[in-house]
Each structure stands twice: as structure tokens, then as C-alpha cells.
XYZ file of N, CA and C in Angstrom:
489
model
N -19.488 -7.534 22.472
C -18.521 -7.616 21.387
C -17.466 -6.521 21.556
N -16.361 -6.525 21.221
C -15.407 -6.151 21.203
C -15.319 -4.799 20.051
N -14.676 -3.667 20.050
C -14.526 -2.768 19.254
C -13.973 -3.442 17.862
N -12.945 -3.876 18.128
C -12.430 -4.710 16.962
C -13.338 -5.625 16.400
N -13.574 -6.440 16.982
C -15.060 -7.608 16.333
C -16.283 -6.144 15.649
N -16.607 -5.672 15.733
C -17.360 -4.365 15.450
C -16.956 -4.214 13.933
N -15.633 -3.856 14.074
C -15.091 -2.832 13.308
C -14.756 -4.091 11.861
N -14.644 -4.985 12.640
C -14.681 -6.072 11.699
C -15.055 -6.208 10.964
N -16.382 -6.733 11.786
C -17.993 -7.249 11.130
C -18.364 -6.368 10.149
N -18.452 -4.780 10.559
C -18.827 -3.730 9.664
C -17.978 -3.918 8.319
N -16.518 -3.698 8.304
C -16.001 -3.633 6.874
C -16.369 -5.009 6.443
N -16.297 -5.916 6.905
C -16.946 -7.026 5.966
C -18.159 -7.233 5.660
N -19.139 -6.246 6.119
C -20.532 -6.218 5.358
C -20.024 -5.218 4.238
N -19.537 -4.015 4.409
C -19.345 -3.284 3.404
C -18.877 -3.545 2.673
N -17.869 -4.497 2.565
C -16.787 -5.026 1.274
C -18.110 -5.812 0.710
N -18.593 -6.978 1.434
C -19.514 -7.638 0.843
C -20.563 -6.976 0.055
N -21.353 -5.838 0.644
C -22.318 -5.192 -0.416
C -21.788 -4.463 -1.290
N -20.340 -3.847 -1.418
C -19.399 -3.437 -2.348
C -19.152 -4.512 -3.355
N -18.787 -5.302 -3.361
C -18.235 -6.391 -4.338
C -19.384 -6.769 -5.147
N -20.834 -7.155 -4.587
C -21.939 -7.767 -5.108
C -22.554 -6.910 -6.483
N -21.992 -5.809 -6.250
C -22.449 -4.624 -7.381
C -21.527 -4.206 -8.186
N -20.138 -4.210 -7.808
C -19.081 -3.308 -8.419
C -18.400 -4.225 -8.766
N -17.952 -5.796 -8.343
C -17.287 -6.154 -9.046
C -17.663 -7.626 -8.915
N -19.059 -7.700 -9.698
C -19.502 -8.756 -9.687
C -19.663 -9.311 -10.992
N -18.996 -10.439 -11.736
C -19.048 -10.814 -13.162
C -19.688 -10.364 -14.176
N -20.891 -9.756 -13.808
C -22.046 -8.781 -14.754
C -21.733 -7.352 -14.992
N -20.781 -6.308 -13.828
C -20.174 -5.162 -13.700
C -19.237 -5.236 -15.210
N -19.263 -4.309 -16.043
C -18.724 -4.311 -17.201
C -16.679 -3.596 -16.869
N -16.943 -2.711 -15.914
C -15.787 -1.947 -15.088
C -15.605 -2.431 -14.144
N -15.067 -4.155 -13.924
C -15.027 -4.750 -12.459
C -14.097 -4.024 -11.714
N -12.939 -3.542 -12.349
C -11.496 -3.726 -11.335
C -12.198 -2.265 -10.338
N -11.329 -2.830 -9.007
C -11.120 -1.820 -7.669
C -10.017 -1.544 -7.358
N -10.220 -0.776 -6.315
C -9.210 -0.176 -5.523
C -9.472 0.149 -4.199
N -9.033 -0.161 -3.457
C -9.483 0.385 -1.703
C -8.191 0.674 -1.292
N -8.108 2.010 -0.717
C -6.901 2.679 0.084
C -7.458 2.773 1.522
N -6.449 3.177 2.683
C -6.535 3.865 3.872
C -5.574 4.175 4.628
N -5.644 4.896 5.022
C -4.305 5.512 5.983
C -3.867 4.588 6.841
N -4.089 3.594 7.282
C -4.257 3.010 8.400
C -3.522 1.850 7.406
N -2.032 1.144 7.917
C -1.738 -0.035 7.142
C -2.264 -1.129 7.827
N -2.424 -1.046 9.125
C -3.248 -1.916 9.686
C -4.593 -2.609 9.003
N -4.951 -1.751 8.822
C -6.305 -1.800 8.332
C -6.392 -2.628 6.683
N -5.255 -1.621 5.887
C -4.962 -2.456 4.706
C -4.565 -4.063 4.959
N -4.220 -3.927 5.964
C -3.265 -5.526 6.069
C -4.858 -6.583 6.492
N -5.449 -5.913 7.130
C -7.130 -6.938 7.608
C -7.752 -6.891 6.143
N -7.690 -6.197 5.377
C -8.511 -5.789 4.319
C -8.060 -7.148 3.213
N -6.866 -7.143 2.884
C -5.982 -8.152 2.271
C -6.534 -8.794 2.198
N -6.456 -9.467 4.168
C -6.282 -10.790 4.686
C -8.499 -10.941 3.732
N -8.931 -10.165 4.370
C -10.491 -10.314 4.154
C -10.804 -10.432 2.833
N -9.990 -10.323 1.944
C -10.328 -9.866 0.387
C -9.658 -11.434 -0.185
N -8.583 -12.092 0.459
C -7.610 -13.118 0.108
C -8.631 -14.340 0.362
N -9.628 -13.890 1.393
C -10.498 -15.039 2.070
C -11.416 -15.023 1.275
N -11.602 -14.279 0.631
C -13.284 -14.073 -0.481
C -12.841 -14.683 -1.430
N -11.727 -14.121 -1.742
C -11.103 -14.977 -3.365
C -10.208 -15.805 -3.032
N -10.089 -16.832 -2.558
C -8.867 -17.585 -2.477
C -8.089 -18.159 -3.880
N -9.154 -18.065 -5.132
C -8.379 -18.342 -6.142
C -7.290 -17.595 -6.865
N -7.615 -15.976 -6.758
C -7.004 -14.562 -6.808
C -5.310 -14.827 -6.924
N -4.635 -14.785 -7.519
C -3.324 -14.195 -7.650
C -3.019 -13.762 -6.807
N -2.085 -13.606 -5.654
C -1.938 -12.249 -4.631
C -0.263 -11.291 -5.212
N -0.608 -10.093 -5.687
C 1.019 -9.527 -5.531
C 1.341 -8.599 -4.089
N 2.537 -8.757 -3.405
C 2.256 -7.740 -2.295
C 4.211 -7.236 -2.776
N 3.623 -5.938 -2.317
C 4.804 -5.221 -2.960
C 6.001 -4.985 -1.363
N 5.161 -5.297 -0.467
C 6.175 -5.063 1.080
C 6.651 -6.663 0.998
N 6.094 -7.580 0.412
C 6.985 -8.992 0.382
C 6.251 -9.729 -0.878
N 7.513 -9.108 -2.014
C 7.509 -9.824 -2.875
C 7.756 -11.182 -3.453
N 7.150 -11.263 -3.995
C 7.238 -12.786 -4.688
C 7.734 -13.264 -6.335
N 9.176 -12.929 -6.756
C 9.407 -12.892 -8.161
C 9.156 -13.783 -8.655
N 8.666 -14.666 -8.326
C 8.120 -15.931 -9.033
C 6.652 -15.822 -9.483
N 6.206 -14.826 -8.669
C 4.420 -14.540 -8.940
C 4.402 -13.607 -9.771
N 4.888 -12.337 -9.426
C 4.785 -10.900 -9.514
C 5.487 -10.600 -10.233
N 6.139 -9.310 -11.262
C 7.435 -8.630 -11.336
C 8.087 -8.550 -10.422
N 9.462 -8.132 -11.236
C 10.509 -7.998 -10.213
C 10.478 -6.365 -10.511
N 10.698 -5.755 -9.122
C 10.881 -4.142 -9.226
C 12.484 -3.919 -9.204
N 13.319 -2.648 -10.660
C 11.862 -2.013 -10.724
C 11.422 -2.836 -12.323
N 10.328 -2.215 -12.559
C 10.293 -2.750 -14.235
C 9.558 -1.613 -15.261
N 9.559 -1.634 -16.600
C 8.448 -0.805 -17.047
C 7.604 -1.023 -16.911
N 6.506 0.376 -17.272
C 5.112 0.173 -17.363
C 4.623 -1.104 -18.401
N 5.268 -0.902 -19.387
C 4.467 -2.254 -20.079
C 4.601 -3.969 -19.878
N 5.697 -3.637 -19.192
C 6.107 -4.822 -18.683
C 4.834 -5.084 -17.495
N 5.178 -4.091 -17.264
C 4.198 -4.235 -15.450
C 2.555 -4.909 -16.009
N 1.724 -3.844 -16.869
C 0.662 -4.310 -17.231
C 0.453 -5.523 -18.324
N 1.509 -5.954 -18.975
C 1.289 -6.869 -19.607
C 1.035 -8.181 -18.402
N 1.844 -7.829 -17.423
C 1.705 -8.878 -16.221
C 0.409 -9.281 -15.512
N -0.070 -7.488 -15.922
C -0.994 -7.765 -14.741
C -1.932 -8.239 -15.214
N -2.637 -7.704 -16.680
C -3.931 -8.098 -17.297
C -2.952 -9.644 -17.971
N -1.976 -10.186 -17.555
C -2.073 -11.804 -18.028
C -3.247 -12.467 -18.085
N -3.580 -12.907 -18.835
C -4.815 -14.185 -18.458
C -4.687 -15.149 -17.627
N -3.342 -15.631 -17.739
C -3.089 -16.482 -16.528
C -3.825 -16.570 -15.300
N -3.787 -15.271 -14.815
C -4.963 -15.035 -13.287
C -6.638 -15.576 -13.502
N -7.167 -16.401 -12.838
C -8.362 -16.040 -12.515
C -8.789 -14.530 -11.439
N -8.038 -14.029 -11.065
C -8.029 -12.923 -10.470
C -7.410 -12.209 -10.126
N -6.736 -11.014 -9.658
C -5.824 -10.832 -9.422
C -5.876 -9.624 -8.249
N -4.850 -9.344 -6.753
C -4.826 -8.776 -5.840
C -3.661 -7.951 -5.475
N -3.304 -6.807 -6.071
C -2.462 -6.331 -6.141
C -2.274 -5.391 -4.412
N -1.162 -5.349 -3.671
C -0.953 -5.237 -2.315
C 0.121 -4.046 -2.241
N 0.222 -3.032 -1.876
C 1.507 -1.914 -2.409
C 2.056 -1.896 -3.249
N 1.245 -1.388 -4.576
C 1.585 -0.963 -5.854
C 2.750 -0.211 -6.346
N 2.989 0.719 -5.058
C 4.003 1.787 -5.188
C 4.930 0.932 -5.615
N 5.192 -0.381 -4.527
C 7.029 -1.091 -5.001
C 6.985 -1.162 -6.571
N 6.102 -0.787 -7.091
C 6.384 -1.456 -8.801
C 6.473 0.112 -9.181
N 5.296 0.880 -8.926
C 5.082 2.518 -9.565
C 6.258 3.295 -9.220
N 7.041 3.414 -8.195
C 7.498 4.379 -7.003
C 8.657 5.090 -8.087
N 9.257 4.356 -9.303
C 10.263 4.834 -10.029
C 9.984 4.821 -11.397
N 8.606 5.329 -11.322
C 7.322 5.840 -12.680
C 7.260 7.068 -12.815
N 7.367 7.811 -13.969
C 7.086 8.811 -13.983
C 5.489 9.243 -13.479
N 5.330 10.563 -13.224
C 3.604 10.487 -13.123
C 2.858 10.448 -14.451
N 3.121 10.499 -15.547
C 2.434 10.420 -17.036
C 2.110 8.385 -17.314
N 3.567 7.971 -16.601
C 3.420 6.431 -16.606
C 2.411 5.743 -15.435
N 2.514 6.640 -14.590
C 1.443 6.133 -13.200
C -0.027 6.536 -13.210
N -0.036 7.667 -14.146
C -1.676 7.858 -14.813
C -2.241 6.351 -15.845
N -0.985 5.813 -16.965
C -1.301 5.258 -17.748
C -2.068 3.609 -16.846
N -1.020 3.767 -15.706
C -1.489 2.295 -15.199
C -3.068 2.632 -14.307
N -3.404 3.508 -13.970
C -4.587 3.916 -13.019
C -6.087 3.957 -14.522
N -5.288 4.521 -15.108
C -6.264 4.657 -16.920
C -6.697 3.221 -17.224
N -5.445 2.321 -17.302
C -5.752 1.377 -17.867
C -6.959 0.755 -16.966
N -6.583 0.759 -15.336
C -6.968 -0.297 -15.043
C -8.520 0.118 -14.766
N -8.696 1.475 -14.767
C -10.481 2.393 -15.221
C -10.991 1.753 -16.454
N -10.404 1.774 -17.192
C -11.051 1.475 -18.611
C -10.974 0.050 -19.081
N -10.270 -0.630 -18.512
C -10.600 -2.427 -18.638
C -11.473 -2.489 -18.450
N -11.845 -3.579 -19.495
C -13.177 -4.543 -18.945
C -13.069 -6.348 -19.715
N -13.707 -7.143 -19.661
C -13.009 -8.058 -20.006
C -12.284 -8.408 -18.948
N -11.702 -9.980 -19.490
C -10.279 -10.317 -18.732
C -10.821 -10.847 -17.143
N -9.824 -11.213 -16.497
C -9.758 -11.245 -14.989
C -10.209 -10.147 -14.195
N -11.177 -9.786 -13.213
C -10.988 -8.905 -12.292
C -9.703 -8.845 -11.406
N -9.627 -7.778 -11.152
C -8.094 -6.585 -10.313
C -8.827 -5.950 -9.150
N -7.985 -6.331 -8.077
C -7.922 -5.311 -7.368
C -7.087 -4.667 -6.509
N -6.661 -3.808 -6.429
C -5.579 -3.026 -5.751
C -5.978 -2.495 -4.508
N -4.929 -2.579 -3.411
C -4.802 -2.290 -2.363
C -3.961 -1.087 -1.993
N -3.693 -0.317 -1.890
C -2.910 0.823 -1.889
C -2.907 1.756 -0.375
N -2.058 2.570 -0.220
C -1.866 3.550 0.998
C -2.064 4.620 0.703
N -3.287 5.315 1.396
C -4.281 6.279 0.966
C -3.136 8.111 1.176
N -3.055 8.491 0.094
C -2.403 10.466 0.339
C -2.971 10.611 -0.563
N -2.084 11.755 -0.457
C -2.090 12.907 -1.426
C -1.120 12.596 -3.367
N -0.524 11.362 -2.958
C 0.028 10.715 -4.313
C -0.996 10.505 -5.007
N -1.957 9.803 -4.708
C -3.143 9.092 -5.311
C -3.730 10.127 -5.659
N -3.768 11.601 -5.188
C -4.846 12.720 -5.673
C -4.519 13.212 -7.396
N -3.063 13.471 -7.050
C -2.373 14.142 -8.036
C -2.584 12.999 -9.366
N -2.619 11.438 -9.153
C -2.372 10.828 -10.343
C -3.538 10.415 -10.398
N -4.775 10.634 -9.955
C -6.336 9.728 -10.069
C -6.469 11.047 -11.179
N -6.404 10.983 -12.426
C -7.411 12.356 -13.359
C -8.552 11.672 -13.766
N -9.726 11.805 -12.929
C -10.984 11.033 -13.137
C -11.071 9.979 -13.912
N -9.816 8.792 -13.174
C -9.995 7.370 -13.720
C -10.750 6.520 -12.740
N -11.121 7.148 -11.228
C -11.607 6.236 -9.999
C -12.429 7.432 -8.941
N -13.898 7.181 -9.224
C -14.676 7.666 -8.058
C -14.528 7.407 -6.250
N -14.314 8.178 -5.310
C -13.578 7.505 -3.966
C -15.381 6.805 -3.878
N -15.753 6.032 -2.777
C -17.271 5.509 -2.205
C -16.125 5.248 -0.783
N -16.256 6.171 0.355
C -15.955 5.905 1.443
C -17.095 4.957 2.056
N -16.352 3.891 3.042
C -16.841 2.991 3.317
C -17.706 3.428 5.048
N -18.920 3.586 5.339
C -19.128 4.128 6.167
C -18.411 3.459 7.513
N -18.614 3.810 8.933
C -17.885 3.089 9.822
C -16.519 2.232 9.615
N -15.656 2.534 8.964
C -14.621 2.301 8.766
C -13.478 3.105 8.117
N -12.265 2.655 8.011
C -11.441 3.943 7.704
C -10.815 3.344 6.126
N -11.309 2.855 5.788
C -11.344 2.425 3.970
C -11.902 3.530 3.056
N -12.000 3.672 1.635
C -12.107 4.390 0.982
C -12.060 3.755 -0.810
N -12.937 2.843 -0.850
C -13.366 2.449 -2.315
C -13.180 3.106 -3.422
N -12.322 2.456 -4.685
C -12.447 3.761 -5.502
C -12.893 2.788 -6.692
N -14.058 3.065 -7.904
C -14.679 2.469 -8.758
C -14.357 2.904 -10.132
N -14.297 2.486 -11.127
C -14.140 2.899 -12.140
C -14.879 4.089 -12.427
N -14.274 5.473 -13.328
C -15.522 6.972 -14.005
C -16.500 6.123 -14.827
N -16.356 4.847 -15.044
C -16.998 4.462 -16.139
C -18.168 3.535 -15.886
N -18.194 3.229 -14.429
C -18.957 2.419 -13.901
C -20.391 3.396 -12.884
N -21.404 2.964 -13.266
C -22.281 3.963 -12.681
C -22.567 3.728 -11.176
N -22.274 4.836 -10.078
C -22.477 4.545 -9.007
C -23.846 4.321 -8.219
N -23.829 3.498 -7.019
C -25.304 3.864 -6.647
C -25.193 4.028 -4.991
């Protein structure tokens, strides 16, 4: 097998035993988040996450879709009224920044808060590009669960108990 087939196989067991616990219809704190440095990697992650849920909403903020998504930029309430729509049976949010990037940080806490403390509703999950942005605005709304053998980095609701 191939490094890549490897590297594959592995994050898709891990997403898989990730999802079965954390954001599985019984999880009271479904919504996620997975970052990584690597856009590559985000972009397989997508594709792997788009294949699990094919019913999922997809927003991707590097190629938007104003017919799906907001149009950037917009407010925060605009933004989350969108996102927790009911409309979605699910929803896959893909570079968040294009919507956050012209948020204050008090408004980019509120959307990371909200989406910790939902429950109810559609499951969310966000895809994001892993720094030092995400440090400054996570104030213990998302535990990281690095994904072993891979360069992902899970983040779960404070409110959801880890194991």
C-alpha cells in the first residue's frame, strides 16, 4: 500500500470512531470542528466528510455558493441565523474565515460559543485552517482530540464529555 492509501485509511477510521461518539444523534453537543495546517488535507477531509453525509448542506468559503450559503461579508446574526436554519438536515461549513475574516473578535467568539453550546437542531460541522487565530478566539468553547497518525486536530464541544 501506498503512503497515501495509509494515510487515508487511517483518518477515515479516525473520523469514523470520532463521529460514532461525538456526533452521533444521541451526543447532546453534536456540532464539530476539525482544523489542520495542511489544506490538502482539509480538502480530503471535506471530500471524506461530504461522502459520509451526502445529505449535509455543504458551505465552502474558497468557492462560494450564494444561493446555498451567505453572501460575504454579512453580520453575525445574519450568519447564524443561516446556519442553525432548519432547513439543513446537516450542515458542512468549509473556510469559515470568508464569512468571520471582517468580525470583530468579541463577534467571532459569539459564533464559536454558539456553535459549543447548541444542541438540538441539525448537526454542524466546520472545517477550518488550523493557527494561532483559532487560539486567541477558542475561550474554552472547543476541546482540541488530535487525531493520531494524521495531521487533523478535532475540536468537541467544553460541554461534551470526552473519552
Amino acid at each position: 500500500m501506498t503512503t497515501e492509501i495509509l494515510l487515508k485509511t487511517a483518518l477515515e477510521q479516525e473520523i469514523a470512531a470520532l463521529l460514532n461518539y461525538y456526533h452521533a444523534p444521541t451526543t447532546r453537543y453534536q456540532h464539530l470542528a476539525f482544523s489542520s495546517k495542511s489544506l490538502l488535507v482539509l480538502d480530503k477531509l471535506a471530500q471524506l466528510l461530504q461522502s459520509l453525509f451526502p445529505s449535509y448542506s455543504v458551505w465552502n468559503g474558497e468557492q462560494p455558493d450564494i444561493t446555498q450559503s451567505p453572501v460575504a461579508p454579512c453580520c453575525r446574526k445574519q450568519f447564524l441565523d443561516q446556519v442553525f436554519d432548519s432547513q439543513h438536515q446537516g450542515l458542512i461549513i468549509q473556510h469559515p474565515e470568508y464569512w468571520l475574516e471582517r468580525w470583530d473578535i468579541l463577534e467571532k467568539q459569539a459564533f464559536w460559543s454558539a456553535l459549543s453550546e447548541s444542541h438540538g437542531g441539525h448537526p454542524i460541522i466546520v472545517i477550518f485552517s488550523e493557527g494561532n487565530k483559532f487560539a486567541s478566539i477558542n475561550q474554552q468553547y472547543f476541546n482540541p482530540q488530535p487525531l493520531a497518525s494524521t495531521a487533523v486536530t478535532a475540536w468537541v464541544s467544553t460541554k461534551t464529555r470526552l473519552v
